[in-house]
PDB file of C-alpha atoms in Angstrom:
ATOM      1  CA  GLU A   1     116.999 109.262 106.332  1.00 76.00           C
ATOM      2  CA  SER A   2     117.708 105.918 106.375  1.00 89.00           C
ATOM      3  CA  ALA A   3     115.213 102.845 107.683  1.00 90.00           C
ATOM      4  CA  GLU A   4     117.525 102.664 110.655  1.00 91.00           C
ATOM      5  CA  GLU A   5     117.359 106.280 111.473  1.00 94.00           C
ATOM      6  CA  LEU A   6     113.504 106.034 110.853  1.00 95.00           C
ATOM      7  CA  LEU A   7     113.190 103.066 113.161  1.00 95.00           C
ATOM      8  CA  LEU A   8     115.431 104.663 115.942  1.00 95.00           C
ATOM      9  CA  GLY A   9     113.211 107.881 115.714  1.00 97.00           C
ATOM     10  CA  LEU A  10     109.952 105.847 116.162  1.00 97.00           C
ATOM     11  CA  ARG A  11     111.468 103.619 118.910  1.00 97.00           C
ATOM     12  CA  ASP A  12     112.228 106.919 120.858  1.00 97.00           C
ATOM     13  CA  TYR A  13     109.036 108.110 120.666  1.00 98.00           C
ATOM     14  CA  ILE A  14     107.123 104.871 121.547  1.00 98.00           C
ATOM     15  CA  LEU A  15     109.385 104.365 124.644  1.00 98.00           C
ATOM     16  CA  ASN A  16     108.744 108.007 125.647  1.00 97.00           C
ATOM     17  CA  LEU A  17     104.981 107.724 125.604  1.00 97.00           C
ATOM     18  CA  ASP A  18     104.977 106.270 129.169  1.00 96.00           C
ATOM     19  CA  GLU A  19     107.411 104.399 131.514  1.00 96.00           C
ATOM     20  CA  SER A  20     105.203 101.329 131.631  1.00 95.00           C
ATOM     21  CA  VAL A  21     105.899 100.662 127.975  1.00 97.00           C
ATOM     22  CA  GLU A  22     108.006  97.680 127.391  1.00 97.00           C
ATOM     23  CA  GLU A  23     110.164  96.784 124.345  1.00 97.00           C
ATOM     24  CA  SER A  24     110.065  93.098 123.433  1.00 95.00           C
ATOM     25  CA  PRO A  25     112.639  92.430 120.646  1.00 94.00           C
ATOM     26  CA  LYS A  26     111.676  89.223 118.508  1.00 92.00           C
ATOM     27  CA  LYS A  27     113.218  87.317 115.508  1.00 91.00           C
ATOM     28  CA  HIS A  28     111.512  89.443 112.655  1.00 89.00           C
ATOM     29  CA  TYR A  29     110.227  92.488 114.448  1.00 93.00           C
ATOM     30  CA  ILE A  30     110.249  94.390 117.681  1.00 95.00           C
ATOM     31  CA  CYS A  31     106.901  94.700 119.753  1.00 96.00           C
ATOM     32  CA  TYR A  32     106.231  97.590 122.346  1.00 97.00           C
ATOM     33  CA  ARG A  33     103.374  96.779 124.883  1.00 95.00           C
ATOM     34  CA  VAL A  34     101.690  97.916 128.066  1.00 94.00           C
ATOM     35  CA  ALA A  35      99.099  95.573 128.997  1.00 87.00           C
ATOM     36  CA  LYS A  36      99.261  93.935 125.630  1.00 90.00           C
ATOM     37  CA  ASN A  37     100.968  94.693 122.357  1.00 93.00           C
ATOM     38  CA  PHE A  38     100.169  98.014 120.801  1.00 96.00           C
ATOM     39  CA  VAL A  39     102.465  98.217 118.178  1.00 96.00           C
ATOM     40  CA  CYS A  40     105.064  96.104 116.220  1.00 96.00           C
ATOM     41  CA  MET A  41     107.834  97.250 114.110  1.00 96.00           C
ATOM     42  CA  GLU A  42     109.582  95.654 111.229  1.00 94.00           C
ATOM     43  CA  SER A  43     112.832  97.215 109.496  1.00 92.00           C
ATOM     44  CA  ARG A  44     113.076  96.381 106.035  1.00 90.00           C
ATOM     45  CA  ARG A  45     115.771  97.590 103.433  1.00 89.00           C
ATOM     46  CA  ASN A  46     114.477 101.075 102.775  1.00 93.00           C
ATOM     47  CA  LYS A  47     111.414 101.264 104.944  1.00 96.00           C
ATOM     48  CA  VAL A  48     109.855 100.684 108.382  1.00 97.00           C
ATOM     49  CA  ILE A  49     106.659  98.937 108.774  1.00 96.00           C
ATOM     50  CA  LEU A  50     104.341  99.158 111.773  1.00 97.00           C
ATOM     51  CA  PHE A  51     101.549  97.041 112.820  1.00 96.00           C
ATOM     52  CA  LEU A  52      99.131  98.795 115.182  1.00 96.00           C
ATOM     53  CA  ARG A  53      96.338  97.586 117.153  1.00 95.00           C
ATOM     54  CA  LEU A  54      93.628  99.707 115.792  1.00 95.00           C
ATOM     55  CA  ASN A  55      90.470  98.687 114.007  1.00 94.00           C
ATOM     56  CA  PRO A  56      90.758  99.986 110.488  1.00 94.00           C
ATOM     57  CA  SER A  57      86.937  99.774 109.936  1.00 92.00           C
ATOM     58  CA  LYS A  58      86.761 102.370 112.506  1.00 92.00           C
ATOM     59  CA  ILE A  59      88.904 104.780 111.014  1.00 91.00           C
ATOM     60  CA  SER A  60      86.900 107.213 108.686  1.00 90.00           C
ATOM     61  CA  GLN A  61      90.105 108.411 106.755  1.00 90.00           C
ATOM     62  CA  LEU A  62      92.969 106.155 106.549  1.00 91.00           C
ATOM     63  CA  PRO A  63      96.351 107.843 105.799  1.00 92.00           C
ATOM     64  CA  PRO A  64      97.635 106.920 102.020  1.00 94.00           C
ATOM     65  CA  ASN A  65     100.479 104.699 103.459  1.00 96.00           C
ATOM     66  CA  ALA A  66      98.157 102.559 105.474  1.00 96.00           C
ATOM     67  CA  ARG A  67      96.371  99.362 104.797  1.00 95.00           C
ATOM     68  CA  ASP A  68      93.854  96.904 106.682  1.00 95.00           C
ATOM     69  CA  VAL A  69      95.708  93.717 107.214  1.00 95.00           C
ATOM     70  CA  SER A  70      93.113  92.194 109.462  1.00 91.00           C
ATOM     71  CA  GLN A  71      92.393  89.536 106.991  1.00 90.00           C
ATOM     72  CA  ILE A  72      96.127  89.107 105.996  1.00 88.00           C
ATOM     73  CA  GLY A  73      98.743  86.958 107.788  1.00 81.00           C
ATOM     74  CA  HIS A  74     101.770  88.907 108.974  1.00 79.00           C
ATOM     75  CA  HIS A  75     104.322  88.939 111.910  1.00 77.00           C
ATOM     76  CA  GLY A  76     103.443  90.755 114.870  1.00 78.00           C
ATOM     77  CA  ALA A  77     100.068  91.914 116.338  1.00 81.00           C
ATOM     78  CA  GLY A  78      97.834  94.557 114.931  1.00 91.00           C
ATOM     79  CA  GLU A  79      95.101  95.124 112.157  1.00 94.00           C
ATOM     80  CA  LEU A  80      96.500  98.494 110.754  1.00 96.00           C
ATOM     81  CA  GLU A  81      99.633  98.597 108.749  1.00 96.00           C
ATOM     82  CA  LEU A  82     101.540 101.966 108.205  1.00 97.00           C
ATOM     83  CA  THR A  83     104.565 101.926 105.898  1.00 97.00           C
ATOM     84  CA  ILE A  84     107.187 104.796 106.931  1.00 97.00           C
ATOM     85  CA  GLN A  85     109.531 105.734 104.332  1.00 97.00           C
ATOM     86  CA  THR A  86     110.078 109.421 105.108  1.00 96.00           C
ATOM     87  CA  PRO A  87     110.476 111.581 108.344  1.00 96.00           C
ATOM     88  CA  GLU A  88     107.140 113.109 107.550  1.00 96.00           C
ATOM     89  CA  GLU A  89     105.355 109.638 107.400  1.00 96.00           C
ATOM     90  CA  ALA A  90     107.320 108.901 110.744  1.00 97.00           C
ATOM     91  CA  GLN A  91     106.141 112.035 112.171  1.00 96.00           C
ATOM     92  CA  ALA A  92     102.452 111.431 110.991  1.00 96.00           C
ATOM     93  CA  ALA A  93     102.408 108.064 112.478  1.00 97.00           C
ATOM     94  CA  HIS A  94     103.011 109.267 115.977  1.00 97.00           C
ATOM     95  CA  GLN A  95      99.114 110.138 116.221  1.00 96.00           C
ATOM     96  CA  TRP A  96      98.499 106.577 115.250  1.00 96.00           C
ATOM     97  CA  ILE A  97     100.813 104.985 117.694  1.00 97.00           C
ATOM     98  CA  GLY A  98      99.453 107.234 120.537  1.00 96.00           C
ATOM     99  CA  LYS A  99      95.778 105.993 119.609  1.00 95.00           C
ATOM    100  CA  ALA A 100      96.964 102.392 119.678  1.00 96.00           C
ATOM    101  CA  PHE A 101      98.645 102.944 122.897  1.00 96.00           C
ATOM    102  CA  GLU A 102      95.639 104.453 124.347  1.00 94.00           C
ATOM    103  CA  GLN A 103      93.334 101.604 122.988  1.00 89.00           C
ATOM    104  CA  VAL A 104      95.265  99.125 125.260  1.00 88.00           C
ATOM    105  CA  GLY A 105      94.721 101.197 128.355  1.00 80.00           C
ATOM    106  CA  GLY A 106      97.960 103.259 128.251  1.00 69.00           C
TER     107      GLY A 106
END
């Protein structure tokens, strides 16, 4: 799958979490919010990068495609970065997107 197909699939999943989810396109990324941003998505040439509003230090087992960006400058909001390059990684990201959504009061 291309990065665009991955992005569109993730976008559909996020927007279908709840009717209160708002999409907010920015210059370099797209944010999704309810009370506040819970996920920001960046499209790169061959991958999609998600920034999730989750505290990486409170997650016992980070997935292999995740990293703690709480101390690193980046576009968008969120402390946990997920790099998505395959449909399987996109599918696995759903649980983390759901957790971030719940955390902001979704």
